[in-house]
PDB file of C-alpha atoms in Angstrom:
ATOM      1  CA  UNK A1106     -39.227 -46.835  32.493  1.00  0.00           C
ATOM      2  CA  UNK A1107     -42.638 -48.027  33.661  1.00  0.00           C
ATOM      3  CA  UNK A1108     -45.559 -45.971  32.465  1.00  0.00           C
ATOM      4  CA  UNK A1109     -48.308 -44.926  34.832  1.00  0.00           C
ATOM      5  CA  UNK A1110     -51.438 -46.204  33.099  1.00  0.00           C
ATOM      6  CA  UNK A1111     -54.968 -46.941  34.293  1.00  0.00           C
ATOM      7  CA  UNK A1112     -53.810 -50.261  35.739  1.00  0.00           C
ATOM      8  CA  UNK A1113     -50.755 -48.801  37.425  1.00  0.00           C
ATOM      9  CA  UNK A1114     -52.877 -45.902  38.685  1.00  0.00           C
ATOM     10  CA  UNK A1115     -54.818 -48.513  40.659  1.00  0.00           C
ATOM     11  CA  UNK A1116     -51.482 -49.924  41.853  1.00  0.00           C
ATOM     12  CA  UNK A1117     -50.416 -46.416  42.874  1.00  0.00           C
ATOM     13  CA  UNK A1118     -53.579 -45.986  44.933  1.00  0.00           C
ATOM     14  CA  UNK A1119     -53.066 -49.394  46.583  1.00  0.00           C
ATOM     15  CA  UNK A1120     -49.423 -48.507  47.250  1.00  0.00           C
ATOM     16  CA  UNK A1121     -50.420 -45.188  48.808  1.00  0.00           C
ATOM     17  CA  UNK A1122     -53.010 -46.839  51.062  1.00  0.00           C
ATOM     18  CA  UNK A1123     -50.459 -49.398  52.256  1.00  0.00           C
ATOM     19  CA  UNK A1124     -47.864 -46.660  52.753  1.00  0.00           C
ATOM     20  CA  UNK A1125     -50.336 -44.594  54.774  1.00  0.00           C
ATOM     21  CA  UNK A1126     -51.216 -47.596  56.945  1.00  0.00           C
ATOM     22  CA  UNK A1127     -47.522 -48.138  57.676  1.00  0.00           C
ATOM     23  CA  UNK A1128     -46.992 -44.436  58.311  1.00  0.00           C
ATOM     24  CA  UNK A1129     -49.655 -44.453  61.034  1.00  0.00           C
ATOM     25  CA  UNK A1130     -47.240 -46.597  63.079  1.00  0.00           C
ATOM     26  CA  UNK A1131     -44.241 -44.410  62.247  1.00  0.00           C
ATOM     27  CA  UNK A1132     -42.633 -41.790  64.444  1.00  0.00           C
ATOM     28  CA  UNK A1133     -43.833 -38.200  64.456  1.00  0.00           C
ATOM     29  CA  UNK A1134     -40.556 -37.216  62.817  1.00  0.00           C
ATOM     30  CA  UNK A1135     -41.211 -39.585  59.889  1.00  0.00           C
ATOM     31  CA  UNK A1136     -44.771 -38.265  59.571  1.00  0.00           C
ATOM     32  CA  UNK A1137     -43.479 -34.687  59.503  1.00  0.00           C
ATOM     33  CA  UNK A1138     -40.886 -35.585  56.846  1.00  0.00           C
ATOM     34  CA  UNK A1139     -43.620 -37.159  54.754  1.00  0.00           C
ATOM     35  CA  UNK A1140     -45.984 -34.184  55.094  1.00  0.00           C
ATOM     36  CA  UNK A1141     -43.158 -31.793  54.200  1.00  0.00           C
ATOM     37  CA  UNK A1142     -42.217 -33.829  51.118  1.00  0.00           C
ATOM     38  CA  UNK A1143     -45.833 -33.988  49.973  1.00  0.00           C
ATOM     39  CA  UNK A1144     -46.269 -30.259  50.529  1.00  0.00           C
ATOM     40  CA  UNK A1145     -43.166 -29.777  48.393  1.00  0.00           C
ATOM     41  CA  UNK A1146     -44.948 -31.621  45.578  1.00  0.00           C
ATOM     42  CA  UNK A1147     -47.785 -29.085  45.850  1.00  0.00           C
ATOM     43  CA  UNK A1148     -45.301 -26.199  45.819  1.00  0.00           C
ATOM     44  CA  UNK A1149     -43.481 -27.638  42.793  1.00  0.00           C
ATOM     45  CA  UNK A1150     -46.798 -28.041  40.979  1.00  0.00           C
ATOM     46  CA  UNK A1151     -47.676 -24.412  41.717  1.00  0.00           C
ATOM     47  CA  UNK A1152     -44.225 -23.167  40.618  1.00  0.00           C
ATOM     48  CA  UNK A1153     -44.544 -25.139  37.397  1.00  0.00           C
ATOM     49  CA  UNK A1154     -48.079 -23.853  36.785  1.00  0.00           C
ATOM     50  CA  UNK A1155     -46.879 -20.262  37.230  1.00  0.00           C
ATOM     51  CA  UNK A1156     -44.034 -20.846  34.772  1.00  0.00           C
ATOM     52  CA  UNK A1157     -46.383 -22.366  32.183  1.00  0.00           C
ATOM     53  CA  UNK A1158     -48.680 -19.351  32.591  1.00  0.00           C
ATOM     54  CA  UNK A1159     -45.687 -17.075  32.020  1.00  0.00           C
ATOM     55  CA  UNK A1160     -44.828 -18.924  28.811  1.00  0.00           C
ATOM     56  CA  UNK A1161     -48.440 -18.763  27.618  1.00  0.00           C
ATOM     57  CA  UNK A1162     -48.712 -15.039  28.302  1.00  0.00           C
ATOM     58  CA  UNK A1163     -45.278 -13.915  27.103  1.00  0.00           C
ATOM     59  CA  UNK A1164     -44.320 -16.624  24.631  1.00  0.00           C
ATOM     60  CA  UNK A1165     -40.842 -16.631  26.171  1.00  0.00           C
ATOM     61  CA  UNK A1166     -39.199 -19.729  27.613  1.00  0.00           C
ATOM     62  CA  UNK A1167     -36.485 -19.583  30.261  1.00  0.00           C
ATOM     63  CA  UNK A1168     -33.909 -22.349  30.230  1.00  0.00           C
ATOM     64  CA  UNK A1169     -32.798 -21.254  33.698  1.00  0.00           C
ATOM     65  CA  UNK A1170     -36.329 -21.692  35.057  1.00  0.00           C
ATOM     66  CA  UNK A1171     -36.656 -25.045  33.318  1.00  0.00           C
ATOM     67  CA  UNK A1172     -33.353 -26.187  34.855  1.00  0.00           C
ATOM     68  CA  UNK A1173     -34.589 -25.111  38.299  1.00  0.00           C
ATOM     69  CA  UNK A1174     -37.884 -26.962  37.792  1.00  0.00           C
ATOM     70  CA  UNK A1175     -36.015 -30.042  36.602  1.00  0.00           C
ATOM     71  CA  UNK A1176     -33.879 -29.993  39.736  1.00  0.00           C
ATOM     72  CA  UNK A1177     -36.873 -29.367  42.010  1.00  0.00           C
ATOM     73  CA  UNK A1178     -38.889 -32.280  40.582  1.00  0.00           C
ATOM     74  CA  UNK A1179     -35.856 -34.586  40.541  1.00  0.00           C
ATOM     75  CA  UNK A1180     -35.011 -33.821  44.185  1.00  0.00           C
ATOM     76  CA  UNK A1181     -38.637 -34.509  45.096  1.00  0.00           C
ATOM     77  CA  UNK A1182     -38.392 -37.849  43.340  1.00  0.00           C
ATOM     78  CA  UNK A1183     -35.355 -38.763  45.454  1.00  0.00           C
ATOM     79  CA  UNK A1184     -36.977 -37.546  48.662  1.00  0.00           C
ATOM     80  CA  UNK A1185     -40.238 -39.390  48.065  1.00  0.00           C
ATOM     81  CA  UNK A1186     -38.368 -42.546  47.109  1.00  0.00           C
ATOM     82  CA  UNK A1187     -36.394 -42.357  50.368  1.00  0.00           C
ATOM     83  CA  UNK A1188     -39.715 -42.103  52.237  1.00  0.00           C
ATOM     84  CA  UNK A1189     -41.079 -45.185  50.493  1.00  0.00           C
ATOM     85  CA  UNK A1190     -43.368 -43.431  48.031  1.00  0.00           C
ATOM     86  CA  UNK A1191     -41.734 -44.984  45.001  1.00  0.00           C
ATOM     87  CA  UNK A1192     -44.688 -44.689  42.616  1.00  0.00           C
ATOM     88  CA  UNK A1193     -45.219 -40.975  43.254  1.00  0.00           C
ATOM     89  CA  UNK A1194     -41.441 -40.546  43.225  1.00  0.00           C
ATOM     90  CA  UNK A1195     -41.323 -42.051  39.725  1.00  0.00           C
ATOM     91  CA  UNK A1196     -43.844 -39.474  38.514  1.00  0.00           C
ATOM     92  CA  UNK A1197     -41.688 -36.679  39.961  1.00  0.00           C
ATOM     93  CA  UNK A1198     -38.617 -38.192  38.314  1.00  0.00           C
ATOM     94  CA  UNK A1199     -40.361 -38.191  34.921  1.00  0.00           C
ATOM     95  CA  UNK A1200     -41.435 -34.588  35.503  1.00  0.00           C
ATOM     96  CA  UNK A1201     -37.820 -33.676  36.311  1.00  0.00           C
ATOM     97  CA  UNK A1202     -36.578 -35.379  33.154  1.00  0.00           C
ATOM     98  CA  UNK A1203     -39.271 -33.579  31.158  1.00  0.00           C
ATOM     99  CA  UNK A1204     -38.144 -30.142  32.325  1.00  0.00           C
ATOM    100  CA  UNK A1205     -34.511 -31.020  31.619  1.00  0.00           C
ATOM    101  CA  UNK A1206     -35.465 -31.708  27.981  1.00  0.00           C
ATOM    102  CA  UNK A1207     -39.157 -31.620  26.999  1.00  0.00           C
ATOM    103  CA  UNK A1208     -38.362 -33.030  23.550  1.00  0.00           C
ATOM    104  CA  UNK A1209     -37.246 -36.400  24.916  1.00  0.00           C
ATOM    105  CA  UNK A1210     -40.854 -37.541  25.425  1.00  0.00           C
ATOM    106  CA  UNK A1211     -43.675 -37.737  22.926  1.00  0.00           C
ATOM    107  CA  UNK A1212     -47.209 -36.656  23.786  1.00  0.00           C
ATOM    108  CA  UNK A1213     -48.539 -40.214  24.053  1.00  0.00           C
ATOM    109  CA  UNK A1214     -45.887 -41.121  26.650  1.00  0.00           C
ATOM    110  CA  UNK A1215     -46.705 -38.050  28.727  1.00  0.00           C
ATOM    111  CA  UNK A1216     -50.417 -38.786  28.559  1.00  0.00           C
ATOM    112  CA  UNK A1217     -49.889 -42.391  29.657  1.00  0.00           C
ATOM    113  CA  UNK A1218     -47.480 -41.322  32.405  1.00  0.00           C
ATOM    114  CA  UNK A1219     -50.282 -39.205  33.927  1.00  0.00           C
ATOM    115  CA  UNK A1220     -47.937 -36.562  35.315  1.00  0.00           C
ATOM    116  CA  UNK A1221     -50.306 -33.657  34.993  1.00  0.00           C
ATOM    117  CA  UNK A1222     -49.760 -30.972  37.591  1.00  0.00           C
ATOM    118  CA  UNK A1223     -53.395 -31.156  38.684  1.00  0.00           C
ATOM    119  CA  UNK A1224     -53.180 -34.920  39.235  1.00  0.00           C
ATOM    120  CA  UNK A1225     -49.887 -34.772  41.134  1.00  0.00           C
ATOM    121  CA  UNK A1226     -51.122 -31.967  43.394  1.00  0.00           C
ATOM    122  CA  UNK A1227     -54.367 -33.845  43.980  1.00  0.00           C
ATOM    123  CA  UNK A1228     -52.502 -37.013  45.048  1.00  0.00           C
ATOM    124  CA  UNK A1229     -50.230 -35.049  47.373  1.00  0.00           C
ATOM    125  CA  UNK A1230     -53.169 -33.206  48.959  1.00  0.00           C
ATOM    126  CA  UNK A1231     -55.068 -36.446  49.538  1.00  0.00           C
ATOM    127  CA  UNK A1232     -52.055 -37.997  51.226  1.00  0.00           C
ATOM    128  CA  UNK A1233     -51.413 -34.974  53.445  1.00  0.00           C
ATOM    129  CA  UNK A1234     -55.060 -35.023  54.461  1.00  0.00           C
ATOM    130  CA  UNK A1235     -54.824 -38.718  55.388  1.00  0.00           C
ATOM    131  CA  UNK A1236     -51.639 -38.204  57.413  1.00  0.00           C
ATOM    132  CA  UNK A1237     -53.044 -35.231  59.312  1.00  0.00           C
ATOM    133  CA  UNK A1238     -56.217 -37.047  60.391  1.00  0.00           C
TER     134      UNK A1238
END
């Protein structure tokens, strides 16, 4: 699996710019699908943030919640890939795999993958803003 590093972060930005340029010529339906998928990334990031807060405050993990988060992130990965956002989709896929089993990744992999909730929400917000211009 390809890591998202500083170099591939630049590639992700280039990919997103090219994708946005192509989307400008797309149908309104395709634009709406893209905005909805990107908004779903923001929602998933917020759901995950709320769950992490719950763990931090209560010290109790929920395997059911983690399974739901894994499914949500994995579905987003599929949806974004179908829309041509393969690099963001890969980040969602890694996030989905993480929530299925957090122990499968070491900290250095996660840091290099740059799948922080803040970063993923920021990318999604930037893209929605560009589409809605």
